[in-house]
XYZ file of C-alpha atoms in Angstrom:
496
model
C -21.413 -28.582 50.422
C -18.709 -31.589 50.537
C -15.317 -30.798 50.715
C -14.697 -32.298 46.897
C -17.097 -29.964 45.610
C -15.534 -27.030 47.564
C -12.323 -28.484 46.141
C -13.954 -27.583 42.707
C -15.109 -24.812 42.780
C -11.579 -23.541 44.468
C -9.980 -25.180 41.156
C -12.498 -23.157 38.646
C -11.734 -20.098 40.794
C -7.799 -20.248 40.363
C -8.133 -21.176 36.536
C -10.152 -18.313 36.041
C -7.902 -16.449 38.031
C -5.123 -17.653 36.318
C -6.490 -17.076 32.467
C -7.561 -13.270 33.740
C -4.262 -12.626 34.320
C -2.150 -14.186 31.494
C -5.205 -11.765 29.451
C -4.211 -8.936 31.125
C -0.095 -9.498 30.821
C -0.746 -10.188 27.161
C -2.515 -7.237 26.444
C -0.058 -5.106 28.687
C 2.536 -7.208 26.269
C 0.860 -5.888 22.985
C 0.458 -1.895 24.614
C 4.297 -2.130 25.198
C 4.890 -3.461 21.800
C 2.479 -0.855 20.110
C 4.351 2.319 21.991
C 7.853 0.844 21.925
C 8.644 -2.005 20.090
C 10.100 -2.428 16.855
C 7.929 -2.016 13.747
C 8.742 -5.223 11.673
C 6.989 -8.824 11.172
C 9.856 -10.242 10.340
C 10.692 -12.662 12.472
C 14.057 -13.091 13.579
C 15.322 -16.189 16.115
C 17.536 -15.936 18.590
C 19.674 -18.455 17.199
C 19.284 -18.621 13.063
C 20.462 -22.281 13.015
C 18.191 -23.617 16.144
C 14.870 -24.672 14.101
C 13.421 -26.792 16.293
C 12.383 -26.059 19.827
C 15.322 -27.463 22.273
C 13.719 -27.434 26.147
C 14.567 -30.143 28.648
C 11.015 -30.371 30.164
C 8.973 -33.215 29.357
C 5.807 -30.973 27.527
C 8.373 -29.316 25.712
C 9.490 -32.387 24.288
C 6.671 -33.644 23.332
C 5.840 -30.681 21.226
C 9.503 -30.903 19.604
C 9.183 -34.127 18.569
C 5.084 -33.750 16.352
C 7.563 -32.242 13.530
C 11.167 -33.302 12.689
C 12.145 -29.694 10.993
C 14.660 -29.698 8.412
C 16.904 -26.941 7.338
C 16.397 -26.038 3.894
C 19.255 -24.095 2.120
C 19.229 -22.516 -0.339
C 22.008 -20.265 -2.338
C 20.903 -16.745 -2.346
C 22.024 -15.059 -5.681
C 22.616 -11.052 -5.159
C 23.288 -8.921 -8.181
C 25.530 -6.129 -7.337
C 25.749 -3.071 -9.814
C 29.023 -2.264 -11.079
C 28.710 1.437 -10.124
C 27.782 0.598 -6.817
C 31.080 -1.948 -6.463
C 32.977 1.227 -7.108
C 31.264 3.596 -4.986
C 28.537 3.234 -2.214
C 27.579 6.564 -2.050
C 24.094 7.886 -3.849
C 24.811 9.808 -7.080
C 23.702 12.905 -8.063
C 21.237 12.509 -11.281
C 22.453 13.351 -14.576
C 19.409 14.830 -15.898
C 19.523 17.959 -12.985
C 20.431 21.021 -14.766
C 23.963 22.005 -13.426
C 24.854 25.446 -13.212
C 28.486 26.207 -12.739
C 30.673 28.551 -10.591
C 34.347 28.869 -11.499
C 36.531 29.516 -8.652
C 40.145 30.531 -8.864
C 42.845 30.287 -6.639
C 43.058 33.794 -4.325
C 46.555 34.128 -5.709
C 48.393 32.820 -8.951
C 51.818 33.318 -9.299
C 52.895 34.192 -12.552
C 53.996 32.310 -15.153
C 51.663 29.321 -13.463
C 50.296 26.384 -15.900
C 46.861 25.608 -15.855
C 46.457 21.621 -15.557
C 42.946 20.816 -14.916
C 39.844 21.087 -12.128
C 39.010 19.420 -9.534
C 34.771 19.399 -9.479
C 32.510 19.155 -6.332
C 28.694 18.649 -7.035
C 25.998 19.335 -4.134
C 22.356 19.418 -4.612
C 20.687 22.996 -4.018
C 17.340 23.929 -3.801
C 15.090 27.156 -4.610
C 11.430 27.421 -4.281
C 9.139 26.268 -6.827
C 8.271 29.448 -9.440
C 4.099 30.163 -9.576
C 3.982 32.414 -12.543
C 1.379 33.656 -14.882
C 0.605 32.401 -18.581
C -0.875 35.139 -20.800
C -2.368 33.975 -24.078
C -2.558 37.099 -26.308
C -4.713 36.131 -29.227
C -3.691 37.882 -32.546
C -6.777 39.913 -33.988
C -6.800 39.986 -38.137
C -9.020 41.624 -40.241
C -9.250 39.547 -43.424
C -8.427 41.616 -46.763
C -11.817 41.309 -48.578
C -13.517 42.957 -45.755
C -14.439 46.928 -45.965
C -16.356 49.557 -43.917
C -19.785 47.422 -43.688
C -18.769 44.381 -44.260
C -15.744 43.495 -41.553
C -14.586 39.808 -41.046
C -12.518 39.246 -37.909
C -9.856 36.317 -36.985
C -8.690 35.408 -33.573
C -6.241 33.071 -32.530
C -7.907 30.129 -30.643
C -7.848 30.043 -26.835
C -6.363 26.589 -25.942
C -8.626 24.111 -24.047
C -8.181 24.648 -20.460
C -9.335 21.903 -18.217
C -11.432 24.509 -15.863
C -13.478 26.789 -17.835
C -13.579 30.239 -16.416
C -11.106 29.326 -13.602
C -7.969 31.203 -12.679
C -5.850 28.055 -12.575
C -3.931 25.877 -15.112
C -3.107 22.594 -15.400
C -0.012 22.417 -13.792
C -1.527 24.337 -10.467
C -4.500 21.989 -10.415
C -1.902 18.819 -10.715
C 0.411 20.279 -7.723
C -2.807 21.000 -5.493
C -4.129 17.331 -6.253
C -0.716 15.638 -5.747
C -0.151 17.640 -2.596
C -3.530 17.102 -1.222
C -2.944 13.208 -1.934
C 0.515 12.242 -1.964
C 1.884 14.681 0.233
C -1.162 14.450 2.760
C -1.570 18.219 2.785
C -4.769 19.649 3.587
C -6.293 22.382 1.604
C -6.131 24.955 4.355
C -2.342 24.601 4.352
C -1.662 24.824 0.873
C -3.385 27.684 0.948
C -1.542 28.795 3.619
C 1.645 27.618 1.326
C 0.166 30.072 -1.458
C 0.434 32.735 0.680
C 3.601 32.987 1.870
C 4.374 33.580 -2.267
C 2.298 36.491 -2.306
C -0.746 34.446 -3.640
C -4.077 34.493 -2.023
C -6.498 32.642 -3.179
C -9.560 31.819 -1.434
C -9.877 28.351 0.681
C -13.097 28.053 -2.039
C -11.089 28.518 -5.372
C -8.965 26.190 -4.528
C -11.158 23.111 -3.037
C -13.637 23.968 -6.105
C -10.948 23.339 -8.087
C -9.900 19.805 -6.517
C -13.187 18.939 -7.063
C -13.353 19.942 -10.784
C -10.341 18.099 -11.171
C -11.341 14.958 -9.776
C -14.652 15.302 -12.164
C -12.657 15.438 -15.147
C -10.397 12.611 -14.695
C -13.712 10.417 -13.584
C -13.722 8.497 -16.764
C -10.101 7.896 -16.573
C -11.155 6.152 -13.149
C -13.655 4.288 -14.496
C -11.437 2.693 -17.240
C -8.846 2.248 -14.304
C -11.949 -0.059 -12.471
C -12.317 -1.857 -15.859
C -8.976 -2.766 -15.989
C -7.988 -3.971 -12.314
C -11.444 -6.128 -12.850
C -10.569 -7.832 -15.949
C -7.269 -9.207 -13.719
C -7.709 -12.708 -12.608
C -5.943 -12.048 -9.619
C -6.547 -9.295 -6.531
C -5.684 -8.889 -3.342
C -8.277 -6.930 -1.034
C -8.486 -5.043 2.086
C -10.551 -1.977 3.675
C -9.616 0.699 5.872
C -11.504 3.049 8.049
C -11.951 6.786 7.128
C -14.325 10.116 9.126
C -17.227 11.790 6.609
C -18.834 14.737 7.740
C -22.497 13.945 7.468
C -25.303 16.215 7.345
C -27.504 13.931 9.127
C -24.879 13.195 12.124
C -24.455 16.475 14.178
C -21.496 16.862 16.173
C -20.544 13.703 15.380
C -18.998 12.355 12.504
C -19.835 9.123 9.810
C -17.349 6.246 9.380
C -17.341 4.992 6.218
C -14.662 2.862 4.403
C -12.105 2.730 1.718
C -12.254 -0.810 -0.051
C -9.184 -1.598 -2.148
C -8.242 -3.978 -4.646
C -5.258 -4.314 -6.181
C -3.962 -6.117 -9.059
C -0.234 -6.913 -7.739
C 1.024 -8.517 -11.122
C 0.407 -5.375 -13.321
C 0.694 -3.021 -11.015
C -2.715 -1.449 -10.820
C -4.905 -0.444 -7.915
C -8.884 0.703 -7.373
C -9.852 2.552 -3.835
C -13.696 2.500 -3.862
C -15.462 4.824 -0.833
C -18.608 2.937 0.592
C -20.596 4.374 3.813
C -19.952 1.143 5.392
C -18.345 -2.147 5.965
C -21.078 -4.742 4.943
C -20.688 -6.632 1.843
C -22.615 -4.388 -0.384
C -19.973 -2.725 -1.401
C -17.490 -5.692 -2.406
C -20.591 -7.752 -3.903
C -21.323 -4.645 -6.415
C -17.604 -4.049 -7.371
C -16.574 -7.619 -7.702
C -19.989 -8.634 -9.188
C -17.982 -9.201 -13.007
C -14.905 -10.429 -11.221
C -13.857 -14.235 -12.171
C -10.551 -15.389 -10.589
C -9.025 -15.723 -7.128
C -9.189 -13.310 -4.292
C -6.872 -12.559 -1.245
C -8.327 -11.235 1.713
C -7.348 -10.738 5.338
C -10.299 -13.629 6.323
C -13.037 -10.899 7.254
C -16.175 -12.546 6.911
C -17.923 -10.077 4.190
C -16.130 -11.769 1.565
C -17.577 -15.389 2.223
C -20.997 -14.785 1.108
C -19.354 -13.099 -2.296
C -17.185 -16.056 -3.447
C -20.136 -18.306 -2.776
C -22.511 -16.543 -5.387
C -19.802 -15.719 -7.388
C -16.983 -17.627 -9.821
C -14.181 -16.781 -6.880
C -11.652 -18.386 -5.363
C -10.996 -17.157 -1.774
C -7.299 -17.464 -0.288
C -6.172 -16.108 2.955
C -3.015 -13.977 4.147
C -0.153 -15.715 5.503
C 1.485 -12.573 7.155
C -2.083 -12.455 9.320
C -1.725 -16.064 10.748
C 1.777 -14.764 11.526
C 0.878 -11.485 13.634
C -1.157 -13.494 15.550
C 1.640 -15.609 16.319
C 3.833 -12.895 17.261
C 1.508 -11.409 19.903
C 0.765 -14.988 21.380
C 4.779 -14.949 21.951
C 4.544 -13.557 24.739
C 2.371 -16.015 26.244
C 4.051 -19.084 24.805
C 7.291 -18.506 23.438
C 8.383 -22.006 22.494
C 4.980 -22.758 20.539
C 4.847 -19.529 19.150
C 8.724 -19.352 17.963
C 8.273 -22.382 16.397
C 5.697 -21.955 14.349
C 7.407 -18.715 13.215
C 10.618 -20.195 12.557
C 8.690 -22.602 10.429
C 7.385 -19.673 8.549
C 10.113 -18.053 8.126
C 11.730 -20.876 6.489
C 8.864 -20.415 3.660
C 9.620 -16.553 3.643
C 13.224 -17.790 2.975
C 12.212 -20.227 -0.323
C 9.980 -17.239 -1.427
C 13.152 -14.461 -1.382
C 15.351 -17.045 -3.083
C 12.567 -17.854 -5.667
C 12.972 -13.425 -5.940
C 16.774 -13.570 -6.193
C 16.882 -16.555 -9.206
C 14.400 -14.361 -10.558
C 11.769 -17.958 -11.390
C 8.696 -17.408 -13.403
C 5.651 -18.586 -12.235
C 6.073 -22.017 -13.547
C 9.357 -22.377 -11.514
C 8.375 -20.474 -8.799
C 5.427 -22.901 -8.192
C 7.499 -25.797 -8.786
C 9.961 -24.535 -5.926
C 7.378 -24.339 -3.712
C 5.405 -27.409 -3.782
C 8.902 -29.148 -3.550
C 10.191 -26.960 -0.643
C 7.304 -24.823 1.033
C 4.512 -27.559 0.362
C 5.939 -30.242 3.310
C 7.108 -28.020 5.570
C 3.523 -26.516 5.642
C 1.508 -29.796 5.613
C 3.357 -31.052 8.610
C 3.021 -27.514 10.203
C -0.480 -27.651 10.026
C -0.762 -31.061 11.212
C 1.741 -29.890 14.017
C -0.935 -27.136 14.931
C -3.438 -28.939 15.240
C -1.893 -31.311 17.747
C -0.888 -28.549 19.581
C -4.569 -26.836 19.763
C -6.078 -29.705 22.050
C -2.692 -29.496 24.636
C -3.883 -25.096 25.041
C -6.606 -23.342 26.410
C -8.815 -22.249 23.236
C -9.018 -18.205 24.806
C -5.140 -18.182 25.614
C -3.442 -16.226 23.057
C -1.365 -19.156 21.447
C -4.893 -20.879 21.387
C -6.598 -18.286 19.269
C -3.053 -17.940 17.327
C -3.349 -21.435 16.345
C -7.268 -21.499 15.962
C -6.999 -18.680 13.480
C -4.486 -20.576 11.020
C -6.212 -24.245 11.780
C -9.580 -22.840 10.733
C -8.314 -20.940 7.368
C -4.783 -23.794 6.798
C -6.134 -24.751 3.139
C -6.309 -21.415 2.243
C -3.628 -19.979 3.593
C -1.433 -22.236 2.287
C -3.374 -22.122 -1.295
C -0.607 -19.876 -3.129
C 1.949 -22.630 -3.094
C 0.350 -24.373 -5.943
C 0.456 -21.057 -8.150
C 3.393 -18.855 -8.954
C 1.663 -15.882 -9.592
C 0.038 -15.843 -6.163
C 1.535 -13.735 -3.228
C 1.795 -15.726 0.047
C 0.545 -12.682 2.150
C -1.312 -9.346 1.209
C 1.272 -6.961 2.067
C 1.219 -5.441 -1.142
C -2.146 -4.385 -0.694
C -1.845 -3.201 3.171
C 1.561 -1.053 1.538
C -0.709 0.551 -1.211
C -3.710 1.512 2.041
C -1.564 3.032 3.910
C -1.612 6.298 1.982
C -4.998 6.584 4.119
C -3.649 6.527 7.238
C -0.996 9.161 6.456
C -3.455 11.145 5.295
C -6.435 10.762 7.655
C -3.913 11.782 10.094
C -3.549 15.342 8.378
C -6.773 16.212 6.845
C -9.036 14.577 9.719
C -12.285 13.765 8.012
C -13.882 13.923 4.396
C -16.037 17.062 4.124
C -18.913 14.872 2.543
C -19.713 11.024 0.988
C -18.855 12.907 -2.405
C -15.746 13.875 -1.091
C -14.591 10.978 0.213
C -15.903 9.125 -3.363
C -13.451 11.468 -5.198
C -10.622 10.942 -2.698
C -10.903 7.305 -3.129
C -10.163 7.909 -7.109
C -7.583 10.007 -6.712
C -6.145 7.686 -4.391
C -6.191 4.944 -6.958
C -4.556 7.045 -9.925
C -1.810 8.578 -7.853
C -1.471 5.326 -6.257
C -0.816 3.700 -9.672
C 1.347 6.188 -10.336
C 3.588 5.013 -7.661
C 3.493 1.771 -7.836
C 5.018 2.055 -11.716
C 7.465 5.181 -10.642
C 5.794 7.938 -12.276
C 5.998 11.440 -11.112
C 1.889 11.846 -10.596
C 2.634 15.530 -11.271
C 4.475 15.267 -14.589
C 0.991 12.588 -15.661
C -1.684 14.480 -14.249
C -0.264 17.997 -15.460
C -0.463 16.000 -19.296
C -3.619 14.392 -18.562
C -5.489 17.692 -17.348
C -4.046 19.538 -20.841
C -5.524 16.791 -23.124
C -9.077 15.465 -21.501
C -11.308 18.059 -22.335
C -10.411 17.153 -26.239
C -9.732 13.501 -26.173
C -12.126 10.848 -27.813
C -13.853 9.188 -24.828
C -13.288 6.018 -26.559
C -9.558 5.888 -26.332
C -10.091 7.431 -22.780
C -7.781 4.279 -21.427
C -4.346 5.967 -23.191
C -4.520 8.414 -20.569
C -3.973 5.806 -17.755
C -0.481 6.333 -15.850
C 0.375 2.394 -16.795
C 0.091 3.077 -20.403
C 0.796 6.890 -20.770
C 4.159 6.268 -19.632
C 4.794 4.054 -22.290
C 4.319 6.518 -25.151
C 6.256 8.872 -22.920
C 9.392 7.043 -24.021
C-alpha cells in the first residue's frame, strides 16, 4: 500500500473519529439539557441588539456576510388594567360567598364612639359535601275511585342519566372531571370516597365512567362534525399503553390523534391502535382546507388524495436548531435570532390586536424578507457542513420543508407553529403518567372523547364540572337533533 493511500485512509479514520465524537458530545449536550436545563423554546441572545453573527475568523465571516440582517422595530402596545395600576396583588372573587366574623376590641372603654371597620378577607377551604338526594313521590288516590275500582297518581321520578345506578349527575361529572382533568385514577378516587365514609366498589364507579362516556357519545360526534367543517386544523399524535387481550405481559401502544381547530376554539382526540395513516385518512376523509402538522410523513399521502393544503411547524425547525447549538453556536444562533425576529412581528401583530387582513399584510411586509433571505442563507450554509452533524440535519430539516414552513405568512388566520395543538396533547402525558395504561381499545376510545369535551371546555374557560353536571341532567330527554346545544362552545352561551 503507498504511503498516499495510507495517508487516506488515516484521513477517513480521524473524520470518522472526529464526527463519532461531536455525536456523542451532542447527545451528552441534549441528556444534560433534558435533566437540567431550562424548559423554554424561546430563544433568548446573549446580546438582544447583536443580530448578526460578529467573529473575527475568516469562515465566520463569510457566513455573516450571505445575509445583511436588519433590525426591525416595532412599538409594542401593552394594555394595563386600571385595577391592576392600583394594586398588583390577585383579588379575591366577588361571587365567593363571604361569611362574616365580627371581632371586638378585648376592652372598650366607656363612653367610646364607634367609627367604622377595618376588613381583612382570606380564602378558606372545607371539603366538598357528598350528600344524598331523596325523591319522595306523592301517592294520590283520585276522587272517583272506590273499593274495586282504585286509580293511583305518583309523582314522576326525574330522568336520571344512569338507570338503576346509585349515582347522580353531579357524582358522575366530578368522577369524569377528576379522572380527566385532574389525572386521577379510579383506584384513588375511590380511595378519596373513602376517607368520607363512602365505599363504593372500584366496579360502581368505573361502570359508571363508562356509562357516562356512552351517553355523551353523540355530543362527541357533533363535536367531530364541527372541528371538520373548520377550514383550518392543526394536527399532532401522541403515544398512549392499552391493555390487550391478545398481548400477555406486555402491553399495546396505540395513539391519540388530535386535531384542533385553533380559531374557534374546538378540539377532537381520536384513539387509533396505531400510527399509520389509516387513522388520519378516515377522519380527515370530508376535510377541505389547510393542515398543520409536525412534517411526519403519514400525512403526505392524505393531502395528495385529498383537497388539503399541508403546512409545516415553525417551532419544529426551531428545536432542531436549538439542539444543533451546541455543536455550532454561531450558525445555529443565527438562524434563531432570525426567528426570533419573526416571533417578535407575530407578538406585536397580538398587541395591535390586527385582523387577519392586517395581520397578513404585516407579515409579508416584515416576516416575508427576512425569511426568503433566511432560507436562501440556509441553504448556502448546508454545502459548507457535514450533512449528519447536528447543524447539518438542523438545516436539512427546514431546507427540505422552507415553502411550507414559511406558508402562514401569506394568511392571517394561520399560526406560524403548532403549539396550540402540542398545549391541548399534553393533558395525555399528565395523565398517562398517573393512570399508566388504558384497560382496553374501548377504553382508550372513550378517553380520547372525554379528552376532547373537557378539553374544549378549557380552552373557552368553562368549569367542565358545572357543563357536564347540566349536560348529564338533560341528555336522556333531549331531541337528538338539536344534540349540538349541548356542546361546551355553545352551552355557555345560553348560560348567560
Amino acid at each position: 500500500m503507498s504511503t498516499s493511500a495510507k495517508d487516506n485512509d488515516y484521513k477517513q479514520l480521524y473524520e470518522s473519529a472526529i464526527n463519532k465524537v461531536e455525536q456523542l458530545q451532542h447527545e451528552l449536550n441534549q441528556l444534560k439539557k433534558m435533566i437540567f436545563g431550562v424548559r423554554q423554546e424561546r430563544f433568548i441572545p446573549a446580546d438582544k441588539n447583536q443580530l448578526a453573527l460578529d467573529i473575527p475568523t475568516e469562515q465566520s465571516a463569510a457566513v455573516c456576510n450571505v445575509l445583511d440582517a436588519k433590525k426591525v422595530t416595532y412599538v409594542k402596545v401593552v394594555k394595563q388594567d386600571a385595577t391592576q395600576a392600583r394594586d398588583s396583588r390577585h383579588t379575591i372573587p366577588s361571587h365567593l360567598r363571604r361569611e362574616d366574623v365580627i371581632i371586638d376590641p378585648d376592652h372598650i372603654p366607656a363612653g367610646s364612639k364607634h367609627i367604622g371597620t377595618t376588613e381583612t378577607e382570606v380564602l378558606e377551604y372545607k371539603p366538598a359535601e357528598i350528600y344524598v338526594v331523596r325523591y319522595i313521590r306523592n301517592k294520590y288516590l283520585l276522587p272517583s275511585a272506590n273499593e274495586t275500582s282504585s286509580k293511583i297518581i305518583v309523582g314522576p321520578l326525574p330522568t336520571l342519566p344512569v338507570a338503576k345506578s346509585m349515582m347522580g349527575p353531579g357524582l358522575l361529572a366530578q368522577l369524569v372531571v377528576e379522572k380527566i382533568c385532574d389525572h386521577l385514577p379510579v383506584h384513588r378516587q375511590q380511595q378519596r370516597l373513602e376517607r368520607d365514609g363512602i365505599k363504593l366498589p372500584y366496579s360502581t364507579l368505573s361502570d359508571g365512567f363508562a356509562k357516562t362516556a356512552a351517553l355523551i357519545t353523540p355530543i362527541y360526534r357533533a363535536l367531530v362534525t364541527e372541528v371538520l367543517n373548520a377550514d383550518y386544523l392543526q394536527a399532532d399524535e401522541t403515544s398512549v399503553p392499552v391493555l390487550d387481550k391478545d398481548k400477555k405481559g406486555s402491553t399495546h401502544r396505540g395513539y391519540y390523534w388530535l386535531y384542533q381547530d385553533s380559531i374557534n376554539k374546538l378540539l377532537v382526540f381520536d384513539y387509533q391502535p396505531g400510527r399509520g395513516r389509516e387513522g388520519p385518512a378516515e377522519m380527515l376523509k370530508d376535510f377541505y382546507g389547510t393542515l398543520q402538522t409536525d412534517a411526519y410523513s403519514a400525512y403526505n399521502s392524505i393531502v395528495d388524495t385529498n383537497n388539503i393544503t399541508l403546512i409545516h411547524c415553525l417551532a419544529h425547525a426551531r428545536r432542531y436548531l436549538s439542539d444543533a447549538i451546541y455543536s455550532d453556536r454561531e450558525r445555529a444562533e443565527y438562524v434563531l435570532e432570525q426567528l426570533q425576529l419573526v416571533y417578535q412581528i407575530e407578538r406585536d401583530s397580538r398587541a395591535l390586536n390586527h385582523d387577519n387582513e392586517k395581520r397578513a399584510a404585516s407579515r409579508q411586509k416584515h416576516s416575508l424578507p427576512i425569511l426568503k433571505k433566511l432560507g436562501s442563507w440556509m441553504e448556502d450554509q448546508y454545502k459548507q457542513v457535514l450533512p449528519q452533524s447536528p447543524i447539518g440535519k438542523a438545516l436539512a430539516y427546514s431546507i427540505k420543508r422552507w415553502d411550507k414552513l414559511c406558508a402562514f405568512v401569506y394568511d392571517g388566520k394561520l399560526h406560524p407553529d403548532n403549539n396550540a395543538a402540542e398545549r391541548s396533547i399534553r393533558a395525555t402525558f399528565i395523565g398517562r403518567k398517573n393512570y399508566l395504561f388504558a384497560g382496553s381499545h374501548e377504553s382508550a376510545k372513550r378517553i380520547a372523547m372525554l379528552y376532547s369535551l373537557i378539553g374544549t371546555c378549557k380552552l373557552h374557560n368553562i368549569n367542565p364540572s358545572l357543563w357536564l353536571k347540566d349536560v348529564l341532567m338533560v341528555i336522556n330527554d333531549h331531541p337528538i337533533n338539536r344534540i349540538k346545544e349541548l356542546l361546551p362552545h355553545i352551552w355557555i352561551t345560553k348560560q348567560k
